[in-house]
Amino acid sequence: MMTTPSCHLCGHDALHEVAGYGRLLRITSDVRIWPAGGRLAVCRACGAVQKPATAAWRSECQAIYSTYVVYRQNGGNEQAVFASSGGGEARSLLLLRKLVDGFGLPSDGHHLDFGCGDGSLLRNAAALLPAWKRAGAELNDSRRPEIEAIPGVEDFYAGSPSAIPRRFDLVTTVHVLEHFERPMAILSTLVGMLVPDGKLVIEVPDLRTSPFDLLIADHATHFTPAVLRNVLTESGLYVDCLTDSWIPRELSVVARHAALPEGTAVLPTDPPADQVWRASLERVEHHIDWLTRLRDSARAAAVAGPVGIFGTSIAATWLAAHVSDSIAFFVDEDMQRVGGTYLGRPILHPRQVPDGARVFVAHTPAFADKIACRLAELDRFTVIRPPDGVFV
Ligand SMILES: [Zn+2]
């Protein structure tokens, strides 16, 4: 009999296993198809959606990280975020701009990017915050030389975060927290690295609008705003801003030490646990049902002849794995990718899609609408929309 560990957020022995997840093909966060057979659970105490932290799951994560490549599908370049106009900007640059424009950062200070990857955020920080002193932290030393070459970088830390010796005015951690089996432990460590007025900036996928996030085998926790807020508060942080409006399908947080300034309102009481976990389970079951219907509709489209797939990241790669023999090309608006190949097929700009072709859009309906509107202006090929679903 399979045993289920306790919730890795609240510690309660209350995980409810989600039926049907084990049948879905998975994908890694560095965009490699990963076999079906995973487990997914919702905590009946805190409502958090998570991968049960079993020995099998830990060994899968170890296998994934031992051969990990940051931004694999983009030749090492950070993914761009596209506005409805189609103009793209690097995600970390967008995040830093919001921070600089809205949160009055001083002209200089010490900044740590925890989980700095290939240094994309630190490079953008060097342009936007030139007088700041920078540091990066990663699991290992493999990227030390390129991080240390970024203007303003004074330190690079590899290994355990508890070994980082100094405090910072700004700590950023982008797409890191969802990988940790014990997010509160890592947050407590990061809080301890802040000077009294320091800011912690966090970016994670938003489970409400990112059904594909469930498929990522090495994502330990799938955050909603409610779950994330609880985790932040429990970790000794006061949340200045928690928003889904900065970057599509992601949650952005600006937080600091929890010592409340005078006159700060106390947060409203959370809804009862029973209500929270049932809503979480309903959402996850809806996501799994929609992903199954999306896969089936792509297979049905493939039966009718060759198709193009819009996108070259997680969603498109996962879908392509189900219809690989029928894919004629990929479509992308990111000029860094156009002209290359992906999974052995050409990557075309929408303007290059052949007349009369069919292009499958592997996104949630609201997001697919925005893409479909842009593509409709070209009016030369058929856009195959995803199945209906509600993602809020
Ligand atoms: Zn829990």
Tab-separated table of C-alpha atoms and ligand atoms in Angstrom:
chain	number	residue	atom	x	y	z
A	1	MET	CA	0.000	0.000	0.000
A	2	MET	CA	1.231	3.509	-0.882
A	3	THR	CA	1.787	5.724	2.136
A	4	THR	CA	1.073	9.439	2.031
A	5	PRO	CA	3.353	11.794	3.953
A	6	SER	CA	2.136	14.821	5.894
A	7	CYS	CA	1.491	18.255	4.344
A	8	HIS	CA	4.801	19.945	3.658
A	9	LEU	CA	3.351	23.346	4.462
A	10	CYS	CA	1.302	22.948	7.641
A	11	GLY	CA	2.641	19.568	8.788
A	12	HIS	CA	-0.815	18.016	9.295
A	13	ASP	CA	-1.316	14.388	8.410
A	14	ALA	CA	-4.216	15.390	6.160
A	15	LEU	CA	-3.284	14.924	2.503
A	16	HIS	CA	-6.112	13.944	0.161
A	17	GLU	CA	-4.755	12.286	-2.973
A	18	VAL	CA	-6.212	13.641	-6.239
A	19	ALA	CA	-7.594	10.915	-8.516
A	20	GLY	CA	-6.572	10.854	-12.175
A	21	TYR	CA	-3.293	12.759	-11.855
A	22	GLY	CA	-1.163	9.617	-12.185
A	23	ARG	CA	-2.445	9.049	-15.733
A	24	LEU	CA	-1.134	12.377	-17.044
A	25	LEU	CA	2.194	12.687	-18.805
A	26	ARG	CA	4.333	15.196	-16.895
A	27	ILE	CA	7.015	17.746	-17.795
A	28	THR	CA	10.021	19.167	-15.926
A	29	SER	CA	10.454	22.854	-15.114
A	30	ASP	CA	13.336	22.946	-17.615
A	31	VAL	CA	10.883	21.658	-20.264
A	32	ARG	CA	11.596	17.961	-20.687
A	33	ILE	CA	8.774	15.445	-20.995
A	34	TRP	CA	8.611	13.262	-17.878
A	35	PRO	CA	6.720	9.962	-17.558
A	36	ALA	CA	3.190	9.668	-16.126
A	37	GLY	CA	2.781	8.081	-12.704
A	38	GLY	CA	3.117	11.128	-10.416
A	39	ARG	CA	1.082	11.848	-7.313
A	40	LEU	CA	-0.774	15.041	-6.396
A	41	ALA	CA	-2.565	15.908	-3.164
A	42	VAL	CA	-4.616	18.625	-1.475
A	43	CYS	CA	-4.188	19.274	2.255
A	44	ARG	CA	-7.494	19.087	4.139
A	45	ALA	CA	-6.043	21.341	6.853
A	46	CYS	CA	-4.531	24.264	4.879
A	47	GLY	CA	-5.810	23.685	1.320
A	48	ALA	CA	-2.330	23.634	-0.253
A	49	VAL	CA	-1.975	21.661	-3.490
A	50	GLN	CA	1.285	19.730	-3.497
A	51	LYS	CA	3.308	16.740	-4.601
A	52	PRO	CA	3.428	14.336	-1.640
A	53	ALA	CA	7.087	14.413	-0.551
A	54	THR	CA	7.699	10.679	-0.900
A	55	ALA	CA	11.073	9.014	-1.398
A	56	ALA	CA	10.037	8.308	-5.021
A	57	TRP	CA	9.235	11.989	-5.703
A	58	ARG	CA	12.501	13.141	-4.083
A	59	SER	CA	14.500	10.757	-6.233
A	60	GLU	CA	12.699	12.014	-9.375
A	61	CYS	CA	13.604	15.594	-8.418
A	62	GLN	CA	17.206	14.591	-7.877
A	63	ALA	CA	17.274	13.022	-11.350
A	64	ILE	CA	15.754	16.182	-12.870
A	65	TYR	CA	18.125	18.623	-11.135
A	66	SER	CA	21.226	16.571	-11.872
A	67	THR	CA	20.783	17.308	-15.606
A	68	TYR	CA	18.999	20.663	-15.350
A	69	VAL	CA	19.385	23.410	-17.986
A	70	VAL	CA	18.012	26.915	-17.262
A	71	TYR	CA	15.830	28.218	-20.128
A	72	ARG	CA	16.551	25.054	-22.131
A	73	GLN	CA	13.916	25.684	-24.815
A	74	ASN	CA	15.211	29.157	-25.587
A	75	GLY	CA	18.877	28.474	-26.141
A	76	GLY	CA	19.676	29.853	-22.693
A	77	ASN	CA	17.723	33.127	-23.014
A	78	GLU	CA	15.098	34.207	-20.513
A	79	GLN	CA	11.483	33.861	-21.615
A	80	ALA	CA	9.766	37.080	-22.684
A	81	VAL	CA	6.388	38.215	-21.345
A	82	PHE	CA	4.066	39.344	-24.143
A	83	ALA	CA	1.582	42.173	-23.737
A	84	SER	CA	-1.687	42.097	-25.710
A	85	SER	CA	0.080	44.191	-28.357
A	86	GLY	CA	2.521	41.324	-28.894
A	87	GLY	CA	5.573	43.294	-27.679
A	88	GLY	CA	7.781	41.196	-25.414
A	89	GLU	CA	9.912	42.067	-22.392
A	90	ALA	CA	11.997	39.749	-20.176
A	91	ARG	CA	10.035	38.670	-17.109
A	92	SER	CA	12.708	39.769	-14.637
A	93	LEU	CA	12.976	43.216	-16.247
A	94	LEU	CA	9.210	43.677	-15.962
A	95	LEU	CA	9.335	42.641	-12.304
A	96	LEU	CA	12.226	44.989	-11.483
A	97	ARG	CA	10.510	47.905	-13.226
A	98	LYS	CA	7.381	47.377	-11.092
A	99	LEU	CA	9.572	47.348	-8.011
A	100	VAL	CA	11.533	50.463	-8.917
A	101	ASP	CA	8.439	52.414	-10.037
A	102	GLY	CA	6.117	51.386	-7.190
A	103	PHE	CA	8.195	50.728	-4.096
A	104	GLY	CA	10.669	53.571	-3.834
A	105	LEU	CA	13.914	51.621	-3.736
A	106	PRO	CA	16.862	53.706	-2.513
A	107	SER	CA	19.504	54.640	-5.076
A	108	ASP	CA	21.941	52.119	-3.633
A	109	GLY	CA	21.956	49.060	-1.395
A	110	HIS	CA	22.763	45.363	-1.311
A	111	HIS	CA	20.716	42.967	-3.462
A	112	LEU	CA	20.696	39.152	-3.362
A	113	ASP	CA	19.026	37.122	-6.108
A	114	PHE	CA	18.345	33.776	-4.440
A	115	GLY	CA	18.177	31.069	-7.106
A	116	CYS	CA	19.843	33.337	-9.657
A	117	GLY	CA	20.054	30.690	-12.425
A	118	ASP	CA	21.938	32.084	-15.406
A	119	GLY	CA	21.945	35.622	-13.953
A	120	SER	CA	19.153	37.102	-16.128
A	121	LEU	CA	17.616	39.052	-13.246
A	122	LEU	CA	20.987	40.281	-11.959
A	123	ARG	CA	21.899	41.529	-15.454
A	124	ASN	CA	18.625	43.462	-15.683
A	125	ALA	CA	19.176	44.757	-12.138
A	126	ALA	CA	22.623	46.008	-13.213
A	127	ALA	CA	20.916	48.147	-15.878
A	128	LEU	CA	18.065	49.439	-13.682
A	129	LEU	CA	19.886	49.763	-10.339
A	130	PRO	CA	23.454	50.548	-11.423
A	131	ALA	CA	24.726	51.801	-8.049
A	132	TRP	CA	23.573	48.721	-6.096
A	133	LYS	CA	25.914	45.957	-4.979
A	134	ARG	CA	24.758	42.550	-6.123
A	135	ALA	CA	25.044	38.897	-5.059
A	136	GLY	CA	23.717	35.657	-6.496
A	137	ALA	CA	22.980	32.320	-4.836
A	138	GLU	CA	22.554	28.935	-6.498
A	139	LEU	CA	22.592	25.243	-5.677
A	140	ASN	CA	26.042	24.734	-7.158
A	141	ASP	CA	29.065	26.512	-8.625
A	142	SER	CA	28.465	25.721	-12.300
A	143	ARG	CA	27.566	29.301	-13.297
A	144	ARG	CA	29.849	31.167	-10.896
A	145	PRO	CA	32.095	32.779	-13.574
A	146	GLU	CA	29.228	34.268	-15.617
A	147	ILE	CA	27.419	35.531	-12.486
A	148	GLU	CA	30.573	37.126	-11.107
A	149	ALA	CA	31.119	38.888	-14.443
A	150	ILE	CA	27.821	40.848	-14.104
A	151	PRO	CA	28.439	44.531	-13.200
A	152	GLY	CA	28.048	45.137	-9.474
A	153	VAL	CA	28.156	41.460	-8.463
A	154	GLU	CA	30.431	41.185	-5.442
A	155	ASP	CA	29.515	37.732	-4.155
A	156	PHE	CA	28.283	34.396	-5.384
A	157	TYR	CA	27.081	31.778	-2.901
A	158	ALA	CA	26.732	28.104	-3.791
A	159	GLY	CA	25.049	25.535	-1.573
A	160	SER	CA	23.116	26.035	1.651
A	161	PRO	CA	21.477	29.470	2.094
A	162	SER	CA	22.233	29.318	5.820
A	163	ALA	CA	25.902	29.853	4.893
A	164	ILE	CA	25.204	33.313	3.384
A	165	PRO	CA	26.959	35.587	5.859
A	166	ARG	CA	25.477	39.058	5.315
A	167	ARG	CA	22.150	40.929	5.222
A	168	PHE	CA	20.514	42.599	2.231
A	169	ASP	CA	18.241	45.562	1.464
A	170	LEU	CA	16.560	43.546	-1.289
A	171	VAL	CA	16.232	39.785	-1.753
A	172	THR	CA	14.580	38.520	-4.928
A	173	THR	CA	13.583	34.908	-5.516
A	174	VAL	CA	11.920	34.218	-8.851
A	175	HIS	CA	10.398	30.815	-9.622
A	176	VAL	CA	12.264	29.204	-6.740
A	177	LEU	CA	9.811	28.814	-3.842
A	178	GLU	CA	7.602	26.293	-5.664
A	179	HIS	CA	10.556	23.895	-5.877
A	180	PHE	CA	11.073	23.637	-2.122
A	181	GLU	CA	9.503	20.871	-0.132
A	182	ARG	CA	9.460	23.122	2.934
A	183	PRO	CA	8.803	26.638	1.597
A	184	MET	CA	8.351	28.110	5.061
A	185	ALA	CA	11.817	27.023	6.133
A	186	ILE	CA	13.392	28.689	3.120
A	187	LEU	CA	11.298	31.844	3.598
A	188	SER	CA	12.345	32.066	7.247
A	189	THR	CA	15.971	31.869	6.139
A	190	LEU	CA	15.401	34.641	3.568
A	191	VAL	CA	13.613	36.852	6.128
A	192	GLY	CA	16.655	36.443	8.348
A	193	MET	CA	18.830	37.861	5.547
A	194	LEU	CA	16.888	41.148	5.315
A	195	VAL	CA	17.967	44.362	7.020
A	196	PRO	CA	15.112	45.803	9.148
A	197	ASP	CA	13.624	47.786	6.226
A	198	GLY	CA	14.606	45.225	3.597
A	199	LYS	CA	12.249	43.916	0.927
A	200	LEU	CA	11.682	40.336	-0.146
A	201	VAL	CA	10.345	39.950	-3.693
A	202	ILE	CA	8.857	36.602	-4.709
A	203	GLU	CA	7.520	35.301	-8.010
A	204	VAL	CA	5.665	31.961	-8.312
A	205	PRO	CA	3.196	30.451	-10.812
A	206	ASP	CA	-0.493	31.154	-10.031
A	207	LEU	CA	-2.262	27.797	-9.820
A	208	ARG	CA	-5.638	29.429	-10.540
A	209	THR	CA	-4.662	30.401	-14.078
A	210	SER	CA	-1.844	27.895	-14.745
A	211	PRO	CA	-3.252	24.369	-15.052
A	212	PHE	CA	0.007	23.312	-16.731
A	213	ASP	CA	1.828	24.041	-13.459
A	214	LEU	CA	0.326	20.840	-12.006
A	215	LEU	CA	2.157	18.837	-14.680
A	216	ILE	CA	5.597	20.089	-13.632
A	217	ALA	CA	7.090	17.086	-11.854
A	218	ASP	CA	9.626	19.041	-9.776
A	219	HIS	CA	7.209	21.715	-8.502
A	220	ALA	CA	6.569	20.759	-4.877
A	221	THR	CA	3.856	23.318	-4.085
A	222	HIS	CA	1.224	24.925	-6.328
A	223	PHE	CA	0.347	28.327	-4.901
A	224	THR	CA	-2.885	30.265	-4.912
A	225	PRO	CA	-2.929	33.778	-3.378
A	226	ALA	CA	-4.612	32.410	-0.206
A	227	VAL	CA	-2.075	29.622	0.309
A	228	LEU	CA	0.847	31.914	-0.491
A	229	ARG	CA	-0.379	34.605	1.909
A	230	ASN	CA	-0.656	32.031	4.720
A	231	VAL	CA	2.842	30.743	4.034
A	232	LEU	CA	4.268	34.272	4.022
A	233	THR	CA	2.529	35.261	7.242
A	234	GLU	CA	3.540	32.041	9.003
A	235	SER	CA	7.132	32.667	7.913
A	236	GLY	CA	7.299	36.026	9.693
A	237	LEU	CA	6.598	38.321	6.742
A	238	TYR	CA	4.273	41.281	6.290
A	239	VAL	CA	2.855	41.377	2.764
A	240	ASP	CA	3.001	44.835	1.149
A	241	CYS	CA	1.745	43.562	-2.194
A	242	LEU	CA	0.497	40.223	-3.515
A	243	THR	CA	-0.780	40.581	-7.057
A	244	ASP	CA	-1.595	38.603	-10.180
A	245	SER	CA	-1.545	41.697	-12.392
A	246	TRP	CA	2.181	42.227	-12.950
A	247	ILE	CA	2.979	39.119	-14.974
A	248	PRO	CA	0.311	36.924	-16.622
A	249	ARG	CA	-0.413	33.631	-14.795
A	250	GLU	CA	2.037	34.413	-12.004
A	251	LEU	CA	1.850	35.772	-8.465
A	252	SER	CA	4.196	38.608	-7.500
A	253	VAL	CA	4.904	39.488	-3.875
A	254	VAL	CA	6.669	42.346	-2.140
A	255	ALA	CA	7.050	41.608	1.580
A	256	ARG	CA	9.144	42.592	4.600
A	257	HIS	CA	9.615	41.777	8.292
A	258	ALA	CA	6.282	41.249	10.019
A	259	ALA	CA	6.689	43.944	12.666
A	260	LEU	CA	3.578	45.921	11.690
A	261	PRO	CA	3.936	49.673	11.259
A	262	GLU	CA	1.629	51.726	13.441
A	263	GLY	CA	-1.928	51.955	12.128
A	264	THR	CA	-1.571	48.922	9.831
A	265	ALA	CA	-4.817	47.002	9.535
A	266	VAL	CA	-4.834	43.388	10.662
A	267	LEU	CA	-5.549	40.971	7.804
A	268	PRO	CA	-9.121	39.635	7.591
A	269	THR	CA	-9.777	36.224	9.129
A	270	ASP	CA	-9.244	33.347	6.725
A	271	PRO	CA	-12.278	31.321	5.580
A	272	PRO	CA	-12.796	27.989	7.425
A	273	ALA	CA	-10.316	25.242	6.488
A	274	ASP	CA	-13.057	22.959	5.178
A	275	GLN	CA	-14.163	25.583	2.645
A	276	VAL	CA	-10.555	26.247	1.572
A	277	TRP	CA	-9.545	22.664	0.912
A	278	ARG	CA	-12.775	21.771	-0.914
A	279	ALA	CA	-12.312	24.792	-3.198
A	280	SER	CA	-8.708	23.676	-3.814
A	281	LEU	CA	-9.775	20.139	-4.671
A	282	GLU	CA	-12.500	21.415	-7.013
A	283	ARG	CA	-9.986	23.651	-8.786
A	284	VAL	CA	-7.452	20.853	-9.230
A	285	GLU	CA	-10.070	18.405	-10.497
A	286	HIS	CA	-11.232	21.044	-12.975
A	287	HIS	CA	-7.638	21.621	-14.158
A	288	ILE	CA	-7.017	17.889	-14.646
A	289	ASP	CA	-10.295	17.486	-16.537
A	290	TRP	CA	-9.435	20.480	-18.782
A	291	LEU	CA	-5.899	19.221	-19.458
A	292	THR	CA	-7.356	15.849	-20.455
A	293	ARG	CA	-9.855	17.536	-22.805
A	294	LEU	CA	-7.105	19.747	-24.248
A	295	ARG	CA	-4.942	16.698	-24.967
A	296	ASP	CA	-7.913	14.894	-26.555
A	297	SER	CA	-8.851	17.874	-28.730
A	298	ALA	CA	-5.248	18.152	-29.988
A	299	ARG	CA	-5.304	14.461	-30.834
A	300	ALA	CA	-8.606	14.940	-32.689
A	301	ALA	CA	-7.143	17.891	-34.625
A	302	ALA	CA	-4.063	15.811	-35.495
A	303	VAL	CA	-6.234	13.063	-36.997
A	304	ALA	CA	-7.452	15.607	-39.569
A	305	GLY	CA	-3.888	16.344	-40.803
A	306	PRO	CA	-0.705	18.246	-39.900
A	307	VAL	CA	-1.039	21.075	-37.355
A	308	GLY	CA	1.114	23.888	-36.033
A	309	ILE	CA	1.352	24.500	-32.294
A	310	PHE	CA	1.452	28.017	-30.859
A	311	GLY	CA	4.283	28.417	-28.349
A	312	THR	CA	7.519	26.597	-27.550
A	313	SER	CA	7.421	26.370	-23.774
A	314	ILE	CA	5.810	24.133	-21.136
A	315	ALA	CA	2.258	23.951	-22.535
A	316	ALA	CA	3.242	23.538	-26.185
A	317	THR	CA	5.895	20.948	-25.346
A	318	TRP	CA	3.502	18.884	-23.239
A	319	LEU	CA	0.848	18.973	-25.945
A	320	ALA	CA	3.363	18.198	-28.694
A	321	ALA	CA	4.327	14.998	-26.868
A	322	HIS	CA	0.799	13.662	-27.530
A	323	VAL	CA	0.627	14.519	-31.247
A	324	SER	CA	4.284	14.596	-32.249
A	325	ASP	CA	3.853	12.794	-35.604
A	326	SER	CA	1.352	15.416	-36.809
A	327	ILE	CA	3.240	18.601	-35.936
A	328	ALA	CA	4.290	20.590	-38.998
A	329	PHE	CA	5.753	23.631	-37.198
A	330	PHE	CA	5.700	25.715	-34.022
A	331	VAL	CA	4.586	29.360	-33.925
A	332	ASP	CA	6.202	31.947	-31.653
A	333	GLU	CA	6.208	35.741	-31.364
A	334	ASP	CA	9.574	35.784	-29.592
A	335	MET	CA	12.080	36.852	-32.250
A	336	GLN	CA	14.874	35.109	-30.332
A	337	ARG	CA	13.179	31.810	-31.175
A	338	VAL	CA	11.746	32.486	-34.644
A	339	GLY	CA	13.874	30.988	-37.403
A	340	GLY	CA	15.189	28.181	-35.219
A	341	THR	CA	13.835	24.691	-34.753
A	342	TYR	CA	12.126	23.065	-31.824
A	343	LEU	CA	11.725	19.298	-31.412
A	344	GLY	CA	12.940	19.015	-35.000
A	345	ARG	CA	10.265	21.342	-36.436
A	346	PRO	CA	10.698	24.942	-37.685
A	347	ILE	CA	9.648	27.837	-35.427
A	348	LEU	CA	7.643	30.332	-37.498
A	349	HIS	CA	6.517	33.862	-36.716
A	350	PRO	CA	2.701	34.174	-37.109
A	351	ARG	CA	3.335	36.123	-40.355
A	352	GLN	CA	5.204	33.100	-41.742
A	353	VAL	CA	2.433	30.545	-41.135
A	354	PRO	CA	1.429	29.039	-44.508
A	355	ASP	CA	-1.981	29.993	-45.980
A	356	GLY	CA	-4.709	27.569	-44.968
A	357	ALA	CA	-2.656	25.947	-42.170
A	358	ARG	CA	-4.164	25.051	-38.790
A	359	VAL	CA	-2.588	26.323	-35.567
A	360	PHE	CA	-3.497	24.837	-32.185
A	361	VAL	CA	-3.307	27.301	-29.285
A	362	ALA	CA	-2.297	25.437	-26.109
A	363	HIS	CA	-3.338	28.005	-23.525
A	364	THR	CA	-6.261	28.599	-21.176
A	365	PRO	CA	-9.304	30.114	-22.944
A	366	ALA	CA	-8.878	33.722	-21.739
A	367	PHE	CA	-5.216	33.799	-22.708
A	368	ALA	CA	-5.920	31.981	-25.975
A	369	ASP	CA	-8.515	34.691	-26.778
A	370	LYS	CA	-5.809	37.368	-26.655
A	371	ILE	CA	-3.550	35.336	-28.929
A	372	ALA	CA	-6.433	34.463	-31.280
A	373	CYS	CA	-7.282	38.195	-31.624
A	374	ARG	CA	-3.714	38.984	-32.668
A	375	LEU	CA	-3.609	36.049	-35.103
A	376	ALA	CA	-7.057	36.836	-36.537
A	377	GLU	CA	-5.678	40.048	-38.020
A	378	LEU	CA	-3.591	37.876	-40.339
A	379	ASP	CA	-6.738	36.028	-41.501
A	380	ARG	CA	-4.878	33.406	-43.539
A	381	PHE	CA	-4.974	30.313	-41.353
A	382	THR	CA	-7.287	28.553	-38.911
A	383	VAL	CA	-6.753	28.999	-35.183
A	384	ILE	CA	-7.862	25.948	-33.197
A	385	ARG	CA	-8.954	27.159	-29.776
A	386	PRO	CA	-8.590	25.180	-26.514
A	387	PRO	CA	-11.652	23.606	-24.837
A	388	ASP	CA	-13.786	25.788	-22.542
A	389	GLY	CA	-12.845	26.059	-18.888
A	390	VAL	CA	-12.962	28.611	-16.063
A	391	PHE	CA	-9.647	29.683	-14.556
A	392	VAL	CA	-10.116	32.098	-11.645
B	1	ZN	ZN	-1.472	21.602	4.972
